[in-house]
Structure formats: structure tokens, C-alpha cells
Amino acid sequence: MDNGRRTGLFFALEGLDGCGKSTQLALLAQALAARGVPVLATREPSDGPYGRRIRAMLSRRSELSPQEELELFHADRRDHAERVIRPGLAAGKVVLCDRYFLSTAAYQGARGFDPEAILRANESFAPIPDAIFLLELGVDEALRRITESRGEAPNDFERREGLAKVAQVLAALDRPYLVRVAAGRPKEAVHRDLLGLVLARLEGSDGDAR
Ligand code: TYD
């Protein structure tokens, strides 16, 4: 059916903190696995050496300059791509990634870098997903969910301003692989849409991937 170079498909889930990415990724992985699709679920910051450094530093972010922070996210992405994403795709898996380079464009963009330049740089060194699903949620709703589920301070002005900037960058991005999904709905409805989008792409690719 093909020449032996069959690869899997690559999907990333992106969105504001609180948008439900991680929940949706777990539901998607489960639904695909139940259909016999080989799935590899992963995330960024990754569990590799750079990703671990990032996670350790997220709580004391001010210790890093914006440039150092950007470089660390890029180093983690290169490492994650080599160690996890490319091997997974080469093995024919459907790779699902919780956060990817849209996060760098949006979060580091919110810290002053040009989001478009960040996207172009990432597209040149990191595998481009078959689709990036952007779970769209208003900043107020995102803050409400973060507050409810994680018990974080409700009126943290700095946090609100930061998230609003991230949301603004995300709203302006435009790429052929970018698919916007309304996330302010019951999680079952969001899941149905995401699963439909993924299955449609699986059907459009090599049939053996199903
Ligand atoms: P994480 O604990 O994964 O948060 P969440 O559960 O909301 O995904 O932490 C990821 C944080 O790192 C999140 O606030 C966004 C940020 N981030 C960046 O700033 N740039 C990036 O390139 C990535 C991948 C994440």
C-alpha cells in the first residue's frame, strides 16, 4: 500500500491554562486506543532534561531572562522531537502532544518576542503537526476554572494581564494546520468534536493507521 515509509500522525493541543487541554488529551488518547489506534501521549515542557529544568523554574520564573527562557523551551523542543516525537511517528503512532510550539509563540510572545518569528523558527526545526487544536476559551472563564480547580488566587491581576496577552497572541495566529475549537462547552461536546477531527484525518491518511 505504501513504500514502507508510513508514519503516524501528529496532533498537538494548545490553549490557555484552564482550557481543558490535558483532560481532552486523555479522553482522546483513550478513545483512540479503544479503536485500536496506537497512541503516544506526551507533553511539553517534556519529561527530558530541559523540560525538567523548565518545570523546576516555572515556579521562580523571574530568575531567567526572557531570552534564556525562550532558548530553554526551544532546547526542550529539539530534545523532545528527537527523543519522543520523531521515533513515535516513525513507528506509525498517533502522537498527541499537550502544548507545543504555539505555546512558545503565545507565552514567550506575551513576554515581548515576535510571535510570528517564533513560529517560523519552530517550523524550521520541529516537526509540524498534522493539526494543532487550539482550545479557545475567554480569559475570564479560564481564570474561573483555574481558580476553581487549582485553588489559585482569584484576583491575581498580574496573572490576568499575562493570560490576556497570551490570549491576544493566540487569537491573531493564522496557520493552515491551526484548528480552532470552542472550549467553553461541556467536556463531552469538546471531546466529540476533537475525536471527529482526528478520525477524519486518520481516514484521510494511510488506512493501516486505524
Ligand atoms: P504546565 O504545568 O504544563 O501547565 P498546563 O497544565 O497549563 O499546561 O506548565 C506549562 C507552562 O509553561 C504554561 O504556563 C505555559 C508555559 N509554556 C511556555 O511558556 N512556553 C512553551 O513553549 C511551553 C511549551 C509552555
Coordinates of C-alpha atoms and ligand atoms in Angstrom, one line a residue:
M1 CA 0.0 0.0 0.0
D2 CA 2.9 2.3 0.6
N3 CA 6.7 2.1 0.2
G4 CA 7.4 1.2 3.8
R5 CA 7.9 4.8 4.9
R6 CA 4.5 5.0 6.5
T7 CA 4.5 7.4 9.5
G8 CA 1.9 8.2 12.1
L9 CA 0.1 11.4 12.6
F10 CA 1.0 14.2 14.9
F11 CA -1.6 16.3 16.8
A12 CA -1.0 19.0 19.4
L13 CA -3.5 20.5 21.8
E14 CA -3.0 24.1 22.8
G15 CA -4.8 26.8 24.7
L16 CA -4.8 29.0 27.8
D17 CA -4.2 27.4 31.2
G18 CA -7.6 26.1 32.3
C19 CA -8.9 25.4 28.8
G20 CA -9.0 21.7 29.4
K21 CA -6.2 20.5 27.1
S22 CA -4.9 17.8 29.5
T23 CA -8.4 16.4 30.1
Q24 CA -9.2 16.4 26.4
L25 CA -5.8 14.8 25.5
A26 CA -6.5 12.0 28.0
L27 CA -10.0 11.5 26.6
L28 CA -8.7 11.5 23.1
A29 CA -5.9 9.0 23.8
Q30 CA -8.4 6.7 25.5
A31 CA -11.0 6.9 22.6
L32 CA -8.3 6.2 20.0
A33 CA -6.7 3.4 21.9
A34 CA -10.2 1.8 22.3
R35 CA -10.4 1.8 18.5
G36 CA -7.1 0.0 18.2
V37 CA -5.1 3.1 17.2
P38 CA -1.6 3.1 18.5
V39 CA -1.3 6.3 20.5
L40 CA 1.7 8.1 22.1
A41 CA 0.6 10.8 24.6
T42 CA 3.3 13.3 25.5
R43 CA 3.6 16.9 26.7
E44 CA 5.8 20.0 26.7
P45 CA 7.6 21.0 28.8
S46 CA 8.7 17.5 28.3
D47 CA 10.0 14.9 30.8
G48 CA 13.5 15.2 29.4
P49 CA 16.4 17.1 31.0
Y50 CA 15.5 20.5 29.6
G51 CA 11.8 20.0 30.3
R52 CA 12.6 19.1 33.9
R53 CA 14.7 22.3 34.2
I54 CA 11.8 24.3 32.9
R55 CA 9.3 22.8 35.3
A56 CA 11.6 23.4 38.2
M57 CA 12.0 27.0 37.1
L58 CA 8.3 27.8 36.3
S59 CA 7.7 28.5 39.9
R60 CA 10.6 31.0 40.1
R61 CA 10.4 32.3 36.6
S62 CA 11.9 35.7 37.3
E63 CA 15.3 34.1 37.7
L64 CA 15.5 33.6 33.9
S65 CA 15.8 36.3 31.4
P66 CA 13.2 36.1 28.6
Q67 CA 15.9 35.2 26.2
E68 CA 17.2 32.3 28.4
E69 CA 13.6 31.1 28.9
L70 CA 13.0 31.1 25.1
E71 CA 16.2 29.2 24.5
L72 CA 15.3 26.6 27.1
F73 CA 11.8 26.0 25.6
H74 CA 13.5 25.5 22.2
A75 CA 16.2 23.2 23.6
D76 CA 13.4 21.1 25.2
R77 CA 11.5 21.0 21.9
R78 CA 14.5 19.8 19.9
D79 CA 15.2 17.2 22.5
H80 CA 11.6 16.1 22.8
A81 CA 11.3 15.9 19.0
E82 CA 14.4 13.7 18.7
R83 CA 13.7 11.5 21.7
V84 CA 9.9 11.1 21.6
I85 CA 8.0 12.7 18.7
R86 CA 10.0 11.6 15.6
P87 CA 10.5 8.0 16.9
G88 CA 6.8 7.8 17.7
L89 CA 5.8 8.9 14.2
A90 CA 8.4 6.6 12.6
A91 CA 6.8 3.7 14.5
G92 CA 3.4 4.6 13.0
K93 CA 1.9 6.0 16.1
V94 CA -0.6 8.8 16.5
V95 CA 1.4 11.3 18.7
L96 CA -0.7 13.5 20.9
C97 CA 1.2 16.4 22.5
D98 CA -0.1 18.6 25.4
R99 CA 1.3 22.0 24.4
Y100 CA 3.7 22.6 21.6
F101 CA 5.2 25.5 19.6
L102 CA 2.0 27.6 19.7
S103 CA 2.7 27.9 23.5
T104 CA 6.1 29.3 22.7
A105 CA 4.7 31.8 20.2
A106 CA 2.0 32.9 22.7
Y107 CA 3.7 32.8 26.1
Q108 CA 7.1 34.0 25.0
G109 CA 5.3 36.3 22.6
A110 CA 3.5 37.8 25.6
R111 CA 6.9 38.4 27.1
G112 CA 8.0 40.6 24.2
F113 CA 9.2 38.3 21.4
D114 CA 7.6 38.4 17.9
P115 CA 5.2 35.5 17.8
E116 CA 5.5 35.2 14.1
A117 CA 9.3 34.9 14.2
I118 CA 9.0 32.3 17.0
L119 CA 6.5 30.3 14.9
R120 CA 8.8 30.4 11.8
A121 CA 11.8 29.3 13.8
N122 CA 9.9 26.4 15.3
E123 CA 8.5 25.4 11.9
S124 CA 12.1 25.2 10.6
F125 CA 13.4 22.8 13.3
A126 CA 10.5 21.0 14.9
P127 CA 8.1 18.5 13.3
I128 CA 5.0 20.4 12.0
P129 CA 1.8 18.7 13.4
D130 CA -0.9 17.4 11.1
A131 CA -3.2 19.6 13.1
I132 CA -2.9 21.8 16.2
F133 CA -6.2 22.0 18.0
L134 CA -6.5 25.4 19.8
L135 CA -9.0 25.1 22.6
E136 CA -10.4 28.6 22.7
L137 CA -11.7 30.0 26.0
G138 CA -12.3 33.5 27.2
V139 CA -9.8 34.8 29.8
D140 CA -12.4 35.3 32.5
E141 CA -13.6 31.7 32.1
A142 CA -10.0 30.4 32.0
L143 CA -9.3 32.3 35.3
R144 CA -12.5 31.0 36.8
R145 CA -11.6 27.4 36.0
I146 CA -8.0 27.8 37.3
T147 CA -9.3 29.3 40.5
E148 CA -11.9 26.5 41.0
S149 CA -9.8 23.6 40.1
R150 CA -6.5 24.6 41.5
G151 CA -7.4 26.9 44.2
E152 CA -5.2 29.7 42.9
A153 CA -5.8 33.3 43.9
P154 CA -8.9 34.6 42.2
N155 CA -7.9 38.2 41.6
D156 CA -4.3 38.0 40.7
F157 CA -4.0 41.0 38.5
E158 CA -0.7 40.1 37.0
R159 CA -1.9 36.6 36.1
R160 CA -5.0 38.1 34.4
E161 CA -2.9 40.5 32.4
G162 CA -0.4 37.8 31.4
L163 CA -3.2 35.5 30.3
A164 CA -5.0 38.3 28.4
K165 CA -1.8 38.9 26.4
V166 CA -1.4 35.2 25.7
A167 CA -5.0 35.1 24.5
Q168 CA -4.5 38.1 22.3
V169 CA -1.5 36.4 20.6
L170 CA -3.3 33.1 20.1
A171 CA -6.3 34.9 18.6
A172 CA -4.1 36.6 15.9
L173 CA -2.2 33.4 14.8
D174 CA -3.1 32.0 11.4
R175 CA -1.7 28.8 10.0
P176 CA -3.1 26.1 7.7
Y177 CA -2.6 23.4 10.4
L178 CA -4.3 25.5 13.1
V179 CA -7.8 24.3 14.0
R180 CA -9.8 26.4 16.5
V181 CA -12.2 24.5 18.8
A182 CA -14.6 26.3 21.2
A183 CA -13.7 25.0 24.6
G184 CA -16.3 26.8 26.8
R185 CA -18.7 23.9 26.4
P186 CA -19.3 20.6 28.3
K187 CA -16.2 18.5 28.0
E188 CA -18.2 15.7 26.2
A189 CA -19.1 18.1 23.4
V190 CA -15.5 19.3 23.0
H191 CA -14.3 15.7 23.1
R192 CA -16.8 14.6 20.4
D193 CA -15.5 17.4 18.1
L194 CA -11.9 16.6 18.7
L195 CA -12.3 12.9 18.1
G196 CA -14.3 13.6 14.9
L197 CA -11.5 15.9 13.7
V198 CA -8.8 13.3 14.5
L199 CA -10.7 10.4 13.0
A200 CA -11.3 12.4 9.8
R201 CA -7.6 12.9 9.4
L202 CA -6.9 9.2 10.2
E203 CA -9.3 8.2 7.5
G204 CA -7.6 10.6 5.1
S205 CA -4.2 9.0 5.8
D206 CA -2.8 5.5 5.3
G207 CA -5.7 3.1 6.2
D208 CA -3.3 0.9 8.2
A209 CA -3.1 3.6 10.8
R210 CA -6.6 2.9 12.0
Ligands
TYD1 P1 2.1 23.1 32.8 O1 2.3 22.7 34.2 O2 2.2 22.1 31.7 O3 0.7 23.9 32.6 P2 -0.6 23.5 31.9 O4 -1.1 22.4 32.7 O5 -1.4 24.7 31.9 O6 -0.3 23.1 30.5 O7 3.1 24.3 32.5 C1 3.3 24.8 31.3 C2 3.6 26.2 31.4 O8 4.7 26.5 30.5 C3 2.4 27.0 30.9 O9 2.1 28.1 31.8 C4 2.8 27.6 29.6 C5 4.3 27.6 29.7 N1 5.0 27.3 28.4 C6 5.6 28.4 27.8 O10 5.7 29.5 28.3 N2 6.3 28.2 26.6 C7 6.3 26.9 25.9 O11 6.8 26.8 24.8 C8 5.6 25.9 26.6 C9 5.5 24.5 25.9 C10 4.9 26.1 27.8

